[in-house]
XYZ file of C-alpha atoms in Angstrom:
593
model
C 80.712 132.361 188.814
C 82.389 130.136 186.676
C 81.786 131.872 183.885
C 83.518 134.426 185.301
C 86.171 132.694 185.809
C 86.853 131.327 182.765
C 86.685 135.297 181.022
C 89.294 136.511 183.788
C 91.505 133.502 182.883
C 91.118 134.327 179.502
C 92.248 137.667 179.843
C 95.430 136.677 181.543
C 96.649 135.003 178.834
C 95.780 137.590 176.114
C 98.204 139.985 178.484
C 96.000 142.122 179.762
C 97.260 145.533 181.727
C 98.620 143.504 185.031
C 97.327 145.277 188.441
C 99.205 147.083 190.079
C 101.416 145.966 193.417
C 100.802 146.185 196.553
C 103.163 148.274 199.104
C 103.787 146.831 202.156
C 102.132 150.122 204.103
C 98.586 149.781 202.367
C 96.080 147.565 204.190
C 95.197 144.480 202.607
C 91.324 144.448 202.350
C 89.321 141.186 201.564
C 86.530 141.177 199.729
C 83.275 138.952 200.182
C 83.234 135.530 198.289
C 80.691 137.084 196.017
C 82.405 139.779 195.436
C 85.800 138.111 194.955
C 88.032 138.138 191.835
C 91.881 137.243 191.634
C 92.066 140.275 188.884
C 90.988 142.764 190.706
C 92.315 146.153 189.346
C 92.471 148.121 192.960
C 92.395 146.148 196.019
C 91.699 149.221 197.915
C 88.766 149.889 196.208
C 85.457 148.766 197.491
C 82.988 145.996 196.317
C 81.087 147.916 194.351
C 83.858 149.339 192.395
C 84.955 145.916 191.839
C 81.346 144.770 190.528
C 81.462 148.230 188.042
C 84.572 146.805 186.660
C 83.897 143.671 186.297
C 80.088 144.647 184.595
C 82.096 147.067 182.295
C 84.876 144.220 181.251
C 82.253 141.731 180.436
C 79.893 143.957 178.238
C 82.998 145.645 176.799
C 84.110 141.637 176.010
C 81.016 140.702 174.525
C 81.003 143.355 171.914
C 84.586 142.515 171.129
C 86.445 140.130 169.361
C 89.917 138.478 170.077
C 91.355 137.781 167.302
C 93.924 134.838 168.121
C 95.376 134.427 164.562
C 93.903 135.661 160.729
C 91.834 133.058 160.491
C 90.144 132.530 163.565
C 87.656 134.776 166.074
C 86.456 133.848 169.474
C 83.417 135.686 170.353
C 81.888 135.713 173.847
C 78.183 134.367 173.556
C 75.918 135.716 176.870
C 73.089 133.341 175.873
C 75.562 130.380 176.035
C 77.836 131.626 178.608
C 80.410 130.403 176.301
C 83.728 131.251 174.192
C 82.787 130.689 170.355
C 85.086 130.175 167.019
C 84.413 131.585 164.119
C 85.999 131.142 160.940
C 86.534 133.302 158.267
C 86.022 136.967 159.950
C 84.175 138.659 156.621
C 81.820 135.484 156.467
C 80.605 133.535 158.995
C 79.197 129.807 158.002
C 80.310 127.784 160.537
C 80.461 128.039 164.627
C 82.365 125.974 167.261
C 81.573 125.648 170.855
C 84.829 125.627 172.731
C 83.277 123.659 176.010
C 81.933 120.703 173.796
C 78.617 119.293 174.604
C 77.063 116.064 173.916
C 75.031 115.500 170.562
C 71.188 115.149 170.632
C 70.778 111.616 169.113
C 67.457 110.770 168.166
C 66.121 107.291 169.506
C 66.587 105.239 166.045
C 70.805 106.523 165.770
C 69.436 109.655 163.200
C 69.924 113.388 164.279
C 67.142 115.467 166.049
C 65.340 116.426 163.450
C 66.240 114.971 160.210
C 63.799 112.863 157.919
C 64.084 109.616 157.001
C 65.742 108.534 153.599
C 63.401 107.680 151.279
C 66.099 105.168 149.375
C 65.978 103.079 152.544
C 63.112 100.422 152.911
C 62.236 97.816 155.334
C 63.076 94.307 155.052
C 60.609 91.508 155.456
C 60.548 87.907 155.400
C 58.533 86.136 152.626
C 57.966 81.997 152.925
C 58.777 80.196 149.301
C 55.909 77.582 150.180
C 52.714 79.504 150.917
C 53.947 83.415 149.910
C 53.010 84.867 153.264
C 55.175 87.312 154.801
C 55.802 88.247 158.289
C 58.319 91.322 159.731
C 60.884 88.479 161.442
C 62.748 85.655 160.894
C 61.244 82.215 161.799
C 62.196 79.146 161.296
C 59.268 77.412 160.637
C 56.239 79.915 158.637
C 53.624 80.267 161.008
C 51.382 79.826 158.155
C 51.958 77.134 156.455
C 54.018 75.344 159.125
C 57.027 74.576 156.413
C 60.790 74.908 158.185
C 63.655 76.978 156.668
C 61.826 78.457 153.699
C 61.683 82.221 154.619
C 63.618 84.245 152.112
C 64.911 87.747 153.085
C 62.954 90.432 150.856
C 62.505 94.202 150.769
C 59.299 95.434 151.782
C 58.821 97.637 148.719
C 59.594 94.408 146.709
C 56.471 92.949 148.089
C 54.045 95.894 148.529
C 54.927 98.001 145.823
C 54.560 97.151 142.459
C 56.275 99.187 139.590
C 53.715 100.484 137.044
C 56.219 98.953 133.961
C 54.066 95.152 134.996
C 51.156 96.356 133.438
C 52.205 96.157 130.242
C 50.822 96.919 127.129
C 51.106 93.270 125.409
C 47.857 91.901 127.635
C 45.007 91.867 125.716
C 41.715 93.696 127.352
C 38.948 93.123 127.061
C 36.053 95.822 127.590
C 34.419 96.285 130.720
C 32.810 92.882 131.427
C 29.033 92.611 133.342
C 27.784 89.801 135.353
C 26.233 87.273 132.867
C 23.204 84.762 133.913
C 24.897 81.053 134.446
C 22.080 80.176 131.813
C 23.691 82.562 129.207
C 26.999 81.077 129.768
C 28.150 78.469 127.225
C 24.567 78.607 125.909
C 24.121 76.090 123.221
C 27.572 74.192 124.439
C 28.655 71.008 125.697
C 32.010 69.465 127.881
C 32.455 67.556 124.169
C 32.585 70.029 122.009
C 34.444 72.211 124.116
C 37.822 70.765 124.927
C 40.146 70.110 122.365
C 40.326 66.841 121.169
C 43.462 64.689 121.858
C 43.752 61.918 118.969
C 45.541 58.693 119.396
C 46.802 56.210 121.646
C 49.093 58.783 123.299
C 46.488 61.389 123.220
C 43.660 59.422 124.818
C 46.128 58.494 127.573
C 47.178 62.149 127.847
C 43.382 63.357 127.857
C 42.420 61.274 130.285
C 44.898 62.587 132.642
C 43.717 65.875 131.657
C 39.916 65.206 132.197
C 38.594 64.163 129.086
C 40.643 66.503 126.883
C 42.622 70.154 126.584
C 40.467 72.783 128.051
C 40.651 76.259 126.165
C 42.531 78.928 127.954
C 43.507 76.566 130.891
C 47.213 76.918 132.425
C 48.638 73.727 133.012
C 51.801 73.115 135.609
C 54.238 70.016 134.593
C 56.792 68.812 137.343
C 58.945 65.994 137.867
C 62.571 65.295 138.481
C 65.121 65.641 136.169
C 65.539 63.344 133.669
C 62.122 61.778 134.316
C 60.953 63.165 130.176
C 59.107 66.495 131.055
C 60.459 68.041 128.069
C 59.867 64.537 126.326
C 56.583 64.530 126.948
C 55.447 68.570 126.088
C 57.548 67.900 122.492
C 54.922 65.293 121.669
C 51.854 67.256 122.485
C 53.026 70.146 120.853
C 53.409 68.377 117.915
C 50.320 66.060 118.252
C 48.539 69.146 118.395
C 49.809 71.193 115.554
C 49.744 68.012 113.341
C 45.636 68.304 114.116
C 44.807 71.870 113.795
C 41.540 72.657 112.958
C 39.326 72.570 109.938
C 39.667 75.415 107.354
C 43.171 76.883 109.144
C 46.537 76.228 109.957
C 47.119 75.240 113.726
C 50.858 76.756 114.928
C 52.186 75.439 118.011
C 54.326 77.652 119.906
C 57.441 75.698 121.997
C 59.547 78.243 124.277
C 62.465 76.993 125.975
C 64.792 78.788 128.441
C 67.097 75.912 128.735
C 68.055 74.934 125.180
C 68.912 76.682 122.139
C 66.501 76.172 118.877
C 69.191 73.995 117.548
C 69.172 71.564 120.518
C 65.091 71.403 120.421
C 65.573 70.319 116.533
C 68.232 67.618 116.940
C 65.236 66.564 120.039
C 62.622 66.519 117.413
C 64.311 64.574 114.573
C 65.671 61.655 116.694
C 61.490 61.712 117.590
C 60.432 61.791 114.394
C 58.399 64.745 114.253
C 58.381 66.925 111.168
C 55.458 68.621 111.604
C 56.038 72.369 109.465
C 53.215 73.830 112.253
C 55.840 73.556 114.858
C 57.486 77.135 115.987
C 60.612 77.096 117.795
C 61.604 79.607 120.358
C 64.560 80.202 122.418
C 64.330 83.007 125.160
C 63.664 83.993 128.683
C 61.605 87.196 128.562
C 57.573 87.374 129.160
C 57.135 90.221 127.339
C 59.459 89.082 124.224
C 57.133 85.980 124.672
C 54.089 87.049 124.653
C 54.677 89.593 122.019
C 55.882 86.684 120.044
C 52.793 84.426 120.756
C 50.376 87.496 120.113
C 51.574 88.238 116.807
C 51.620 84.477 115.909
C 48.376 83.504 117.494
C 48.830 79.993 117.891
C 47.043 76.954 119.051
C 49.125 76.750 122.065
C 52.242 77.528 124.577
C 54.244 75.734 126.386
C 57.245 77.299 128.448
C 60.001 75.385 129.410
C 60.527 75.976 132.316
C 58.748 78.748 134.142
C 61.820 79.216 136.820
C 63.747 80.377 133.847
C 61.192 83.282 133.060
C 61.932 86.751 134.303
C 59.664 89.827 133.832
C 61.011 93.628 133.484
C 59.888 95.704 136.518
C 60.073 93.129 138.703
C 62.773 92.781 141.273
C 64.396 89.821 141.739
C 66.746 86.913 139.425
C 64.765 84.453 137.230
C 63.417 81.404 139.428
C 63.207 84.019 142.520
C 59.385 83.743 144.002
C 57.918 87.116 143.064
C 59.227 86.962 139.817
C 57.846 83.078 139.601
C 54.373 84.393 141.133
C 54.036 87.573 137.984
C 55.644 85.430 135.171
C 52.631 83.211 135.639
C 50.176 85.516 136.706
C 50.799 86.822 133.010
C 50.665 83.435 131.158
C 47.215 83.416 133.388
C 45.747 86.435 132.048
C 47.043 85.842 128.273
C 45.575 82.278 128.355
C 42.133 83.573 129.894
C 42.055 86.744 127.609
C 43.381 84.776 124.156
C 41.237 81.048 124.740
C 44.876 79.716 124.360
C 45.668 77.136 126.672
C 49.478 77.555 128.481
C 51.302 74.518 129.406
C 54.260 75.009 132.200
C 57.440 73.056 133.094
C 58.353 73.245 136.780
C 61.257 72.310 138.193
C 61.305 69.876 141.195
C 62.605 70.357 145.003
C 64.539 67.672 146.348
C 61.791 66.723 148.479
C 59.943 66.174 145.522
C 57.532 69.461 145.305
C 57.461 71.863 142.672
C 59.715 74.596 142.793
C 59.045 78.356 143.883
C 56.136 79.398 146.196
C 52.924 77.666 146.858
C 51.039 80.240 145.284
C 52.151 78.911 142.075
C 50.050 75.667 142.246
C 47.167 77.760 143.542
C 47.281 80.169 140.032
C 47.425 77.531 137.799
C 44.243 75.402 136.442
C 45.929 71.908 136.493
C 49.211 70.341 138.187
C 50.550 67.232 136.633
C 53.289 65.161 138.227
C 55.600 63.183 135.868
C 57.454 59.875 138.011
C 59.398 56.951 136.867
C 62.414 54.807 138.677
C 65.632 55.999 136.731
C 66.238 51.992 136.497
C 62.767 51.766 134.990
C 61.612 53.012 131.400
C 58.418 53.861 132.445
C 56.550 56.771 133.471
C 53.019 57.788 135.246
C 51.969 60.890 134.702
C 49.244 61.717 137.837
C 46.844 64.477 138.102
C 46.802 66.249 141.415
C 44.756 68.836 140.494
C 42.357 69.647 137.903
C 39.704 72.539 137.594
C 38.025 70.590 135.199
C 37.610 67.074 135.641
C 38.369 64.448 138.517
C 42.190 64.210 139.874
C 44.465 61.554 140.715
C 44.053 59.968 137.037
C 46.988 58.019 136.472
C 48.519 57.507 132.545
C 50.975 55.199 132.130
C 54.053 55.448 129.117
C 56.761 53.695 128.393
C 60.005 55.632 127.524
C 61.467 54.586 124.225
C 64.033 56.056 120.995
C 61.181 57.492 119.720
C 60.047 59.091 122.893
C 56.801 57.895 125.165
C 54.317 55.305 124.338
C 51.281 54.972 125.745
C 50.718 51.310 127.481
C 47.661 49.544 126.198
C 47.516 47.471 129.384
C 48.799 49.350 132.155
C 48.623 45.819 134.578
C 50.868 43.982 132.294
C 54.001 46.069 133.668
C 53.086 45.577 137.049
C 53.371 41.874 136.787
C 57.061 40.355 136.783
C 58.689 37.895 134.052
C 57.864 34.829 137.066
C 54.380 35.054 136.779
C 53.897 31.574 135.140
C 56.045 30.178 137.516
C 54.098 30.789 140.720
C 53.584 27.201 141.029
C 57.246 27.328 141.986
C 58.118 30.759 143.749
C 56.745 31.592 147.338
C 56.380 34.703 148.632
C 54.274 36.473 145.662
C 50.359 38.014 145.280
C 47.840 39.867 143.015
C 46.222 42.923 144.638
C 44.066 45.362 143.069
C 44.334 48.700 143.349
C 42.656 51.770 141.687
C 44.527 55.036 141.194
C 41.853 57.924 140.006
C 39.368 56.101 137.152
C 41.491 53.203 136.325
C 42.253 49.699 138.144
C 45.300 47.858 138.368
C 46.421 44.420 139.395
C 49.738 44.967 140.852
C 52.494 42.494 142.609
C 53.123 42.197 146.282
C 56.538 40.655 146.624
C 57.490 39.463 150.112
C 60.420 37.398 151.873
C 60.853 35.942 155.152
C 64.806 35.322 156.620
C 65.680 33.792 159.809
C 67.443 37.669 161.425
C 66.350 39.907 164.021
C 62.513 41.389 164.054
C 62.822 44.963 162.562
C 65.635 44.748 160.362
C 63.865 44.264 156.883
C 63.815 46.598 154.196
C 59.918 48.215 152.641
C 59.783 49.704 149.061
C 57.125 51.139 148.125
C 54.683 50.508 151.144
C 54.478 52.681 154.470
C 56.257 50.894 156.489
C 54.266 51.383 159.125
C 51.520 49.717 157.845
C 53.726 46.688 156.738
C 54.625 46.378 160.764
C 50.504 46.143 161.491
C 50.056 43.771 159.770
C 52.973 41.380 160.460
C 52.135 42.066 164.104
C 48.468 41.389 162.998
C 49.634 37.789 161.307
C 51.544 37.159 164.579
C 48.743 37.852 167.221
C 45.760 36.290 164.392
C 47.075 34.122 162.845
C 50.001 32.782 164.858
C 52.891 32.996 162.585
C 56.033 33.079 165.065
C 57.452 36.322 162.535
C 59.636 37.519 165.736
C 62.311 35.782 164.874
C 62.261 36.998 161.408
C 63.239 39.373 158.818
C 60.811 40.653 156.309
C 61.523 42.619 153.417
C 58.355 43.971 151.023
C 58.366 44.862 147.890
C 56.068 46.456 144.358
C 57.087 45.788 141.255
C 57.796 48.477 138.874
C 58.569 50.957 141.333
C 54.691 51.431 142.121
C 53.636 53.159 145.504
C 50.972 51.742 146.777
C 49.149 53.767 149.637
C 45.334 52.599 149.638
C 44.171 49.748 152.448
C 42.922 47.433 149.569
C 46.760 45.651 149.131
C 46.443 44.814 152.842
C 45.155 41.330 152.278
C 47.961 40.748 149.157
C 50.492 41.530 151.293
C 49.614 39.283 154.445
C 49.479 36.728 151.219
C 52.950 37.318 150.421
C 54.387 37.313 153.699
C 52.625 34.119 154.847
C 54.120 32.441 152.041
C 57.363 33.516 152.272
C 57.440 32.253 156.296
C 55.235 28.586 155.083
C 57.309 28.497 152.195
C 54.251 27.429 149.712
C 53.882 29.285 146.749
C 50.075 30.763 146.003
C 48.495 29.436 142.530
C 48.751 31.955 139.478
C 45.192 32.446 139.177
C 44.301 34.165 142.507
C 43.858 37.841 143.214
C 43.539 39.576 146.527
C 41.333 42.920 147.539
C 40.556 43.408 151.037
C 41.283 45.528 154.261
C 41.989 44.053 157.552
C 41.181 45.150 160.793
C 43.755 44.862 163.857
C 41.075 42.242 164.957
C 42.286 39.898 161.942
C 38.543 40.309 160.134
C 38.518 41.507 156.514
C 36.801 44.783 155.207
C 35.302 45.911 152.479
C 36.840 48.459 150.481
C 35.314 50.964 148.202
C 34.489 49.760 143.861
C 34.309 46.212 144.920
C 32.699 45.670 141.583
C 35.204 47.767 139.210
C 37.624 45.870 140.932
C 36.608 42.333 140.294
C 35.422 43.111 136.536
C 39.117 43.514 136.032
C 40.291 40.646 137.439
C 37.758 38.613 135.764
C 38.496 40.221 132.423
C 42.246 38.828 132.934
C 42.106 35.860 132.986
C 41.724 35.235 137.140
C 39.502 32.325 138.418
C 39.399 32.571 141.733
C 39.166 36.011 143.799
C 39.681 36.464 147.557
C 37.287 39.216 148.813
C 35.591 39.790 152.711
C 32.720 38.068 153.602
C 30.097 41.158 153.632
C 30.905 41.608 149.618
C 30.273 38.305 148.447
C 26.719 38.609 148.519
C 26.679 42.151 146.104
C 29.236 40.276 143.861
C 27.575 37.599 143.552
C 24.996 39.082 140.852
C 27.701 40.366 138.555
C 28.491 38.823 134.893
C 31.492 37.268 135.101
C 30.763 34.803 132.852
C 30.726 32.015 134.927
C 34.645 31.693 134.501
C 35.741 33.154 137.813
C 34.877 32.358 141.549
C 34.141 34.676 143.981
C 35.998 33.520 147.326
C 34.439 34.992 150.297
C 36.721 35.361 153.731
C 35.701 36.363 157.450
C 39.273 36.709 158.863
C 42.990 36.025 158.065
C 43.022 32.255 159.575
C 40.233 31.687 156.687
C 42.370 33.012 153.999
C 45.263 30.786 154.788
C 43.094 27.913 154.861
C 41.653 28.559 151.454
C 44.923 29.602 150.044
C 46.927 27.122 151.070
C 45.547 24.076 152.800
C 45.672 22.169 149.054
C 49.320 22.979 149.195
């Protein structure tokens, strides 16, 4: 009916033949309200005349069009029940409803019916410390429990890997079978297999590395700024081109990212090194690199710094994490394919980690950490992981003009200028520590001020463990330390974290608070217990050799060791002092006093 409607208005304005009137002598008839139409042609006539009419009009409508202006058509549409506008009467391309309805939208905002854009991609979120990704934002990876180090990423990014990585520069080998572990290195030994590190500098550098430079091993270097990474790769890159092997020359490639060719030079000569087996780089692409190192074959590589590398075909700016994670994935498979070991330069975090995801340190063979106070001129370089050979080795260098020099006696630096005058400074002790193969007899400084309990400064202690055992000395011993301040210190910026300094440092603080200064000659090792008793700690007897081979004559160790001690050569210079508890130790120390 309303469709009706709207065609019988429709006609009225297109000024169709009006009806005709009505005279006042004719009978008004009304027809039915289904039968009912304001246009009706002949009132008199009856309702089915009206219904022919009507039937006629609209199939005589629908077959015609009425044309409003030259450019337009409206066309009656029975399926639709609707007027519809066409443009352009000799072709149609394009229709228009006049009653408008609403659009079918598809769920996700598209059109019913159209596909998805392929350009388009989904975004994930990757974590810069462990490399997992997850589909939402976090702020702490569920993974590796690290906060605020999800990076926004494109899924193709991370799934999809363009088929310009696998480049034609990595060496293959053919198709490689199992082999029997007894076939492996037949004939061989760890000796004759690494390469050989000469020197003062290199001995201090191989034992670090495990007993020398493993072939085809990829070694990560990290430190702060400053601290003589670049320093320190300089030197070994010239220590070993200078060796080279018997019969042929020995090139050394250096790459840097950070300084021109020119700049490494003006490095080298204030250094001293003139070696001609030396080869200079300066640039920032793998592939340029590699192409580079594979027509030069050299000895070794060393890239400074990986978070300057970038690799064509992967997305993402130098120093971003996948192209971090493929620039040394491909330094992995040249060293392991060439036998040419790869050393890397990582940049530091400000918490003090390397730089870029955790995946890194899990690619490469060893991680080295380079420290040093910026006050200080020395330097520890410390193994925190090595595929082949024991970690947390510790070598110790000393920054000078002429670049690092190995220290001959690592304990010497460790010790202040007031060593020979104990006799007249309180608050100091010997403890003896060992960091990876090597022992060494560092100094516990201590002082005691009348100020609020708590308000002391630690360096280079957990404090934590400082405030056990002053609460220890308080409750043991019966030092009244409430009332006091203590501040703790290591010389030479050391950290020391084992439990064998415990004893040196109740030392210290007790005399600091007695004010009596402990004799020169006496070293402290030892553990102790919140009960006040002393405990043994593991190498009792590497630790003791060392003291006794400088120069110590007495040595304060628990109770239970004395016994096992007792048999050791020490030449009968050096007595072994052997302590139950704390109130002991003060006695011995400092009853004479």
């Amino acid at each position: 009916m309303n469709s009706l409607r709207r065609l019988c208005r429709h006609r009225q304005l297109l000024n169709l033949p009006k009806p005709r009137l009505l005279s006042n002598n004719n009978p008004i008839t009304i027809s039915s309200y289904r039968t009912h139409s304001p246009l009706s042609l002949d009132p008199t006539s009856t309702n089915l005349t009206q219904r022919r009419f009507f039937s006629e009009s609209i199939n005589s409508f629908s077959n015609e069009s009425i044309n409003v202006d030259n450019s337009t058509k409206y066309v009656f549409d029975i399926e639709k029940q609707k007027l519809v506008l066409k443009t352009s009467p000799e072709s149609i391309t394009q229709e228009e409803v006049i009653d408008n309805e609403p659009a079918v939208v598809s769920p996700k905002g598209q059109d019913k019916g159209s596909k998805k854009t392929n350009g388009k991609s989904k975004v994930c979120w990757v974590c810069s410390s462990c490399g997992n990704s997850t589909s939402q934002w976090s702020g702490k990876c569920r993974f590796c429990g690290e906060v605020g180090t999800l990076t926004k990423m494109s899924q193709t990014d991370v799934a999809i890997k363009d088929k310009k990585t696998r480049k034609s520069w990595i060496i293959r080998k053919g198709e490689a079978l199992p082999q029997r572990l007894t076939d492996v290195n037949k004939g061989g030994n760890q000796v004759n297999w690494r390469i050989p590190l000469s020197g003062l500098f290199g001995a201090e550098v191989g034992r670090v590395l495990g007993g020398g430079l493993v072939p085809g091993c990829l070694v990560l270097v990290g430190g702060d700024p400053g601290v003589g990474k670049s320093t320190l790769m300089l030197q070994i890159a010239a220590m070993l081109a200078e060796e080279g092997d018997v019969g042929r020359p020995a090139p050394v490639l250096y790459v840097s990212g950070e300084e021109s060719v020119d700049q490494i030079g003006n490095r080298a000569d204030r250094m001293g090194i003139a070696t001609k087996e030396l080869f200079l780089y300066s640039g920032t692409g793998i592939e340029d690199i590699l192409k580079k190192a594979h027509l030069l074959s050299p000895r070794a590589l060393i890239i400074d710094s990986i978070q300057t590398m970038y690799l064509d075909g992967v997305t993402g700016s130098a120093g971003g994490i996948m192209q971090v994670k493929e620039c040394t994935s491909a330094l992995l498979r040249y060293a392991k394919n060439t036998n040419v070991p790869v050393f890397l330069i990582g940049h530091v975090t400000k918490s003090g980690e390397i730089a870029g995801p955790r995946v890194l340190e899990h690619i490469v063979d060893v991680v080295l950490y380079m420290e040093g106070e910026k006050c200080s001129s020395h330097r520890f370089l410390r193994s925190v992981k090595n595929r082949f050979g024991s970690t947390d080795e510790l070598g110790v260098f000393e920054m000078s003009q002429s670049g690092l020099q190995a220290v001959a006696n690592p304990s010497e630096i460790f010790l202040s200028e007031q060593y020979f005058d104990f006799d007249v400074l309180a608050g100091l002790a010997i403890a003896v520590v060992i960091d990876g193969s090597r022992t060494f007899l560092i100094e516990i400084q201590a002082l005691c001020t009348p100020a609020e309990s708590g308000s002391g400064i630690i360096t280079g202690i957990d404090h934590k463990r400082v405030d056990m055992i002053t609460g220890i000395l308080m409750k043991q011993a019966g030092l009244k330390l409430q009332d006091s301040a203590i501040f703790v210190n290591v010389v030479s910026g050391v950290k020391l974290t084992e439990t064998s300094g415990d004893l040196a440092i109740a030392a210290a603080i007790c005399s600091s608070f007695l004010e009596v200064p402990i004799p020169n000659d006496v070293a402290f090792i030892g553990e102790i217990g919140l009960g006040g008793e002393l405990r043994v700690v593991s190498r009792m007897e590497k630790r003791v050799n060392a003291v006794s081979k400088l120069g110590y004559r007495r040595c304060i160790v628990p109770k239970s060791a004395e016994k096992s001690l007792a048999s050791l050569d020490l030449g009968g210079e050096m007595e072994i002092l052997g302590c139950k508890n704390l109130k002991e130790v003060i006695n011995a120390v400092f009853q004479n006093n």
